[in-house]
Short mmCIF file of C-alpha atoms in Angstrom, two decimals:
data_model
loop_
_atom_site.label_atom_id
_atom_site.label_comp_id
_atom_site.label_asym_id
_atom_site.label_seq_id
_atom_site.Cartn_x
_atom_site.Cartn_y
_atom_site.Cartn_z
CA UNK C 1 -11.70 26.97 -43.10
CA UNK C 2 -9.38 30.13 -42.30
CA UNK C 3 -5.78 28.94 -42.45
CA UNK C 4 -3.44 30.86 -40.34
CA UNK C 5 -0.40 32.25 -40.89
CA UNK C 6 2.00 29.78 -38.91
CA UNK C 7 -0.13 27.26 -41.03
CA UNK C 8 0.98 29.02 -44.32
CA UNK C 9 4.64 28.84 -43.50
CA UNK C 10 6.82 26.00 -45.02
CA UNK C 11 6.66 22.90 -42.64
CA UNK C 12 10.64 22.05 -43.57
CA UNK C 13 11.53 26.00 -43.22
CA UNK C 14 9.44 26.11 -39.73
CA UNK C 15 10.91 23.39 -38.52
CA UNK C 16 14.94 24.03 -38.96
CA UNK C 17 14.04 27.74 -37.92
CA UNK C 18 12.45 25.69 -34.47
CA UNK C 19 15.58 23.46 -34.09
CA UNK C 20 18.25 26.51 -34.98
CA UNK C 21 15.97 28.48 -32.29
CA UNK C 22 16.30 25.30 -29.94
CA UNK C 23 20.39 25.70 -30.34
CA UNK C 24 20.29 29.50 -29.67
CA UNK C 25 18.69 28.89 -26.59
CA UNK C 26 21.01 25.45 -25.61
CA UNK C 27 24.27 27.73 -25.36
CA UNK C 28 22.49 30.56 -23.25
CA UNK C 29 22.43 30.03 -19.59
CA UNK C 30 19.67 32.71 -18.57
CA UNK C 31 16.07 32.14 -16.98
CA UNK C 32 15.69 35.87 -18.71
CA UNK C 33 16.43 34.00 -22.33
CA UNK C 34 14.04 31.25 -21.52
CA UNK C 35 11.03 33.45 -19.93
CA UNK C 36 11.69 35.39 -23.31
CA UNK C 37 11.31 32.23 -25.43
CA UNK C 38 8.26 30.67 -23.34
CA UNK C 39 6.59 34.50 -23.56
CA UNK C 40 7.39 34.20 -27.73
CA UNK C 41 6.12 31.18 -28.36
CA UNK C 42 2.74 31.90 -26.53
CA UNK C 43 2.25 35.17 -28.29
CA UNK C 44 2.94 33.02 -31.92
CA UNK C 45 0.51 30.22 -30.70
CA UNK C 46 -2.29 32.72 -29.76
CA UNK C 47 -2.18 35.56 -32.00
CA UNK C 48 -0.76 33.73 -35.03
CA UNK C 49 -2.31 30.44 -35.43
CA UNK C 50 -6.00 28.89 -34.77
CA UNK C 51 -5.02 27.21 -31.48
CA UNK C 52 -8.05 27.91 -29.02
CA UNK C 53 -6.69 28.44 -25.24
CA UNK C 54 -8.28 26.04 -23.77
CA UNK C 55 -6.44 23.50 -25.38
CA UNK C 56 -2.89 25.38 -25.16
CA UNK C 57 -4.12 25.53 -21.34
CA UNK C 58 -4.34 21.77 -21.48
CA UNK C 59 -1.09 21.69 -23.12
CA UNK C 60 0.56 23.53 -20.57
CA UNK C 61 -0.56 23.11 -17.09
CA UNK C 62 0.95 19.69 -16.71
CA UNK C 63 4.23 21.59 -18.20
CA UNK C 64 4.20 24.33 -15.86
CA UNK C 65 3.41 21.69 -12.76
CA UNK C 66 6.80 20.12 -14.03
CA UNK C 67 8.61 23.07 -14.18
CA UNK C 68 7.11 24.44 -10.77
CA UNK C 69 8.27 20.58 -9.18
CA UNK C 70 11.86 21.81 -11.24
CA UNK C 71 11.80 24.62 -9.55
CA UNK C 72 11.41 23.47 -6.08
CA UNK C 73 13.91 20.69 -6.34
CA UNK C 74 16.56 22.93 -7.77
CA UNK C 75 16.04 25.40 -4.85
CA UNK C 76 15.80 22.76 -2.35
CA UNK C 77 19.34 20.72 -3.87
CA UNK C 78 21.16 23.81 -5.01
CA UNK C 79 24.98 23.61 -4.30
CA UNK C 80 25.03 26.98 -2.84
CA UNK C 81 22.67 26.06 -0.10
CA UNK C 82 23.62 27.31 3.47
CA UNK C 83 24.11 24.37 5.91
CA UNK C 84 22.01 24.19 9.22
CA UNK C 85 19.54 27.44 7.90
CA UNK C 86 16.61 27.72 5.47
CA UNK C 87 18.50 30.70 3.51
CA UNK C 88 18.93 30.26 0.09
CA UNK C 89 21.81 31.74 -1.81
CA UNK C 90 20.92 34.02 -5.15
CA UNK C 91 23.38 31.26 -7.13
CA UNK C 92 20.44 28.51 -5.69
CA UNK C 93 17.41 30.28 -7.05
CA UNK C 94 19.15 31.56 -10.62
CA UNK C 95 19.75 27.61 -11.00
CA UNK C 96 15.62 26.97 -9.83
CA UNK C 97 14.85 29.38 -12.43
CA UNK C 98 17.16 28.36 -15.14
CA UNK C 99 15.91 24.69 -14.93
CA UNK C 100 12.27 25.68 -14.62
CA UNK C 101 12.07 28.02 -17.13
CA UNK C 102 14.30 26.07 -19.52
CA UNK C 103 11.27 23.49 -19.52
CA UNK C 104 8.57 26.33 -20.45
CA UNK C 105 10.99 27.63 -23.19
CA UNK C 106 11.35 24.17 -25.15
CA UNK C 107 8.21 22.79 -24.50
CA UNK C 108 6.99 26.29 -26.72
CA UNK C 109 9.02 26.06 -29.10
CA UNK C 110 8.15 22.70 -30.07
CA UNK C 111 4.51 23.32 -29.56
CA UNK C 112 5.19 26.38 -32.02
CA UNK C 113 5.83 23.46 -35.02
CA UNK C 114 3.74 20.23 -33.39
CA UNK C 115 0.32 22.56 -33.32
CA UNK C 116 0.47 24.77 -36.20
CA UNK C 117 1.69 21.98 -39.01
CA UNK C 118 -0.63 19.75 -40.40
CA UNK C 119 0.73 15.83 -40.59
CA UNK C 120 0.41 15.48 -44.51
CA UNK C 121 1.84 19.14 -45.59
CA UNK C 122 4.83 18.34 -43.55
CA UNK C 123 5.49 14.71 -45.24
CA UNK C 124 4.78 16.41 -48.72
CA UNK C 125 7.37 19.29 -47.37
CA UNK C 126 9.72 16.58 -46.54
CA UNK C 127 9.73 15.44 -49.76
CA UNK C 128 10.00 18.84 -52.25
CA UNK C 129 12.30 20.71 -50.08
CA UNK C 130 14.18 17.59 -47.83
CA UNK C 131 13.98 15.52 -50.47
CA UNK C 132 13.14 12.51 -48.73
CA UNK C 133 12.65 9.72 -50.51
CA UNK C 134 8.95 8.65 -51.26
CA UNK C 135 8.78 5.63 -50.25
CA UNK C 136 10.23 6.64 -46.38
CA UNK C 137 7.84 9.45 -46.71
CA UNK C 138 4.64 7.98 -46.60
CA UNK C 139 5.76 5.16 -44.80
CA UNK C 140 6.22 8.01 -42.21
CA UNK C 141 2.81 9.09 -42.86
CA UNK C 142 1.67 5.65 -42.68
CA UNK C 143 3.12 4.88 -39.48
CA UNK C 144 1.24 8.26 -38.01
CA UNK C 145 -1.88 7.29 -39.16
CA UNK C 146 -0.88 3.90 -37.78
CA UNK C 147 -1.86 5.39 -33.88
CA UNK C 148 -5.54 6.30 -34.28
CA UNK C 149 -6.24 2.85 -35.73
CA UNK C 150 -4.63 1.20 -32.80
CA UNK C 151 -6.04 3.18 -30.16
CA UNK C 152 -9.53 2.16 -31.97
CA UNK C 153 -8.43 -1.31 -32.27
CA UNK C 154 -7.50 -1.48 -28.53
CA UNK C 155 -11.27 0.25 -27.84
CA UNK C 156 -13.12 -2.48 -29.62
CA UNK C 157 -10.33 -5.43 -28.17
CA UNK C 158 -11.71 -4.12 -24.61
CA UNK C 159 -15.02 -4.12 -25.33
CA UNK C 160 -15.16 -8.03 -26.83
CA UNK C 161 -13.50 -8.60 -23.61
CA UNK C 162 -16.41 -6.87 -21.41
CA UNK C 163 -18.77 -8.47 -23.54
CA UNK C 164 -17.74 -11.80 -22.86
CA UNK C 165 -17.19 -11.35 -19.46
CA UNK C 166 -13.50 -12.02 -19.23
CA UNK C 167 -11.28 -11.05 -16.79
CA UNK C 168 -8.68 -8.49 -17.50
CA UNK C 169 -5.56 -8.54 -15.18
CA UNK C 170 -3.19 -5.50 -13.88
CA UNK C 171 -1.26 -6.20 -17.32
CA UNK C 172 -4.21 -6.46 -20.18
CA UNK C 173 -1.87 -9.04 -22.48
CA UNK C 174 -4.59 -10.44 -24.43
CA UNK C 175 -6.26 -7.74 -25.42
CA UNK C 176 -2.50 -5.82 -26.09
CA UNK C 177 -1.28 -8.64 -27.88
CA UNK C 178 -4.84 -8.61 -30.15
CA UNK C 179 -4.44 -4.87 -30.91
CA UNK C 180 -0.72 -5.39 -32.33
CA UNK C 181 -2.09 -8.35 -34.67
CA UNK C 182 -4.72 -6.51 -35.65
CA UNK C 183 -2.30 -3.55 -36.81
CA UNK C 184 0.32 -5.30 -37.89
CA UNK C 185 -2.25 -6.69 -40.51
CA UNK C 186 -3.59 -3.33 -41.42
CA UNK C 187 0.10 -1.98 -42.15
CA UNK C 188 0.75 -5.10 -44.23
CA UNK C 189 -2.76 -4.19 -46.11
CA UNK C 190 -1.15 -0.65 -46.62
CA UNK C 191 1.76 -1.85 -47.89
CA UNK C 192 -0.08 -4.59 -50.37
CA UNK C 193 -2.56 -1.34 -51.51
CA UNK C 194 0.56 0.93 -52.25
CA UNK C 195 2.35 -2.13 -54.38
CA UNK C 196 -0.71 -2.66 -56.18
CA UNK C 197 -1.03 0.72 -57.18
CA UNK C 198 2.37 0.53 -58.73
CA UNK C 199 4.03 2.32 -56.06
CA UNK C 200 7.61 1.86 -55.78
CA UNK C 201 8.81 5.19 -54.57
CA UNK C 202 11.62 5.40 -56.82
CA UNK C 203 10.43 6.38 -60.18
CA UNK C 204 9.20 9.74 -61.18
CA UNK C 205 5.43 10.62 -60.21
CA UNK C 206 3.08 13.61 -59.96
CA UNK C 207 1.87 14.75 -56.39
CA UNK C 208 -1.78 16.56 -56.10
CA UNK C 209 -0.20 18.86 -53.48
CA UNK C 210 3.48 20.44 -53.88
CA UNK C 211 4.52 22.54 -50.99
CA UNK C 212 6.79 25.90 -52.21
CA UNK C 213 9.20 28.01 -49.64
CA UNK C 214 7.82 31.21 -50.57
CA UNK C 215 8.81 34.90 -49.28
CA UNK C 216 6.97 34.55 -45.83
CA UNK C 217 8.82 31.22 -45.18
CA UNK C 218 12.00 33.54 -45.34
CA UNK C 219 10.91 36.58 -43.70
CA UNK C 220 9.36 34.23 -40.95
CA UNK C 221 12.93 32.31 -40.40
CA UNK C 222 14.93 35.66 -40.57
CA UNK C 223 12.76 37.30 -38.20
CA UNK C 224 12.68 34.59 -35.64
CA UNK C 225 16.07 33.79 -35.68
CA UNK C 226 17.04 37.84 -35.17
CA UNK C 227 14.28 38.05 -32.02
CA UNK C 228 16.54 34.47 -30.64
CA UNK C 229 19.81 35.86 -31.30
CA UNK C 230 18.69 39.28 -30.02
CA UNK C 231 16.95 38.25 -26.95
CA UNK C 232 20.27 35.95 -26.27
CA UNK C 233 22.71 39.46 -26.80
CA UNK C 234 20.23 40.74 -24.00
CA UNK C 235 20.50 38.25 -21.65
CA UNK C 236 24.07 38.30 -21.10
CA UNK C 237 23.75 41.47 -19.62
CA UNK C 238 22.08 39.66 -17.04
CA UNK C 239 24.50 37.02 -16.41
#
């Protein structure tokens, strides 16, 4: 399978470039910043990684109907707005845009990390460049692969119940309450697996994959940060 190159880049170095990115963009007060951001993050999610549009278009239409209902209400509730006439003052619709657009810019950012890293290189970057301890590490991991299993366990929970005819009401307790014993005893089965294996998470131990920051991960985090910090010299022209 073709790996991409937001795939390739360090999960730890993506991620604090994403959150320094996130601060960048938390002390500008620009809708041109945040269209700039939102436009960034699309062109990284479709010409740099294997995302197929279709899903990024699920991803985002509820995000842009939120930001579209932002931008309404902060037009309609803006401070400036005249009393007794429909006119809107410029101050009401640079506020519409700044929340609405502010939305779109985040929401890409973190979709730049959450859709090009893969659950287990992050944990195992967590641990060679974070230095996490092992033991929180895969406990982590464990609690991610924790979801699937109860969204199959609450499946099959819903299906006894439709087999045996029972009546479900408005607020499904039974078969909510079954689903959360049946994965609290598959983490406790996890967790007796991992002590039989000797597992302790504090002594030394080999890894089969160890993630490297190599000279992409810096040349990706340099770059990024210059187009944030440049885009953000630009917008105050506009403020």
């Amino acid at each position: 399978m073709r790996v991409s190159f937001m795939e390739k880049i360090n999960p730890v170095v993506k991620g604090v470039t994403v959150l320094l990115s996130c601060v960048i963009l938390a002390v500008t007060s620009s809708w041109q910043m945040n269209l700039f951001v939102f436009g960034l993050g699309l062109l990284i999610l479709v010409f740099a990684s294997r995302c197929k549009l279709l899903n990024l278009l699920k991803v985002f239409l509820p995000v842009l109907v939120i930001a579209a209902s932002s931008f309404v209400a902060g037009l309609l509730n803006g401070e400036n707005q005249v009393e007794s006439s429909s006119i809107y003052q410029a101050g009401d619709l640079n506020s519409a845009l700044l929340l609405s657009t502010r939305i779109l810019a985040y929401v890409a950012l973190g979709m730049v990390f959450a859709m090009t890293t893969d659950q287990k290189t992050f944990i195992m970057s967590l641990i060679h460049q974070a230095h996490l301890k092992p033991k929180f590490a895969y406990g982590v991991l464990a609690a991610v692969n924790l979801l699937p299993t109860l969204n199959r366990e609450w499946d099959q929970v819903n299906l006894a119940y439709r087999v045996r005819q029972k009546k479900r009401g408005i607020l499904p307790f039974g078969p909510l309450f079954n689903s959360l014993v049946n994965g609290i005893r598959w983490s406790e089965n996890v967790a007796m697996a991992m002590e039989s294996k000797g597992f302790d998470g504090d002594g030394k131990r080999t890894y089969a994959m160890v993630t490297k920051v190599v000279a992409r991960d810096y040349v990706f985090a340099i770059v990024m940060i210059c187009l944030m910090l440049g885009g953000m010299i630009v917008s105050f022209r506009f403020l």
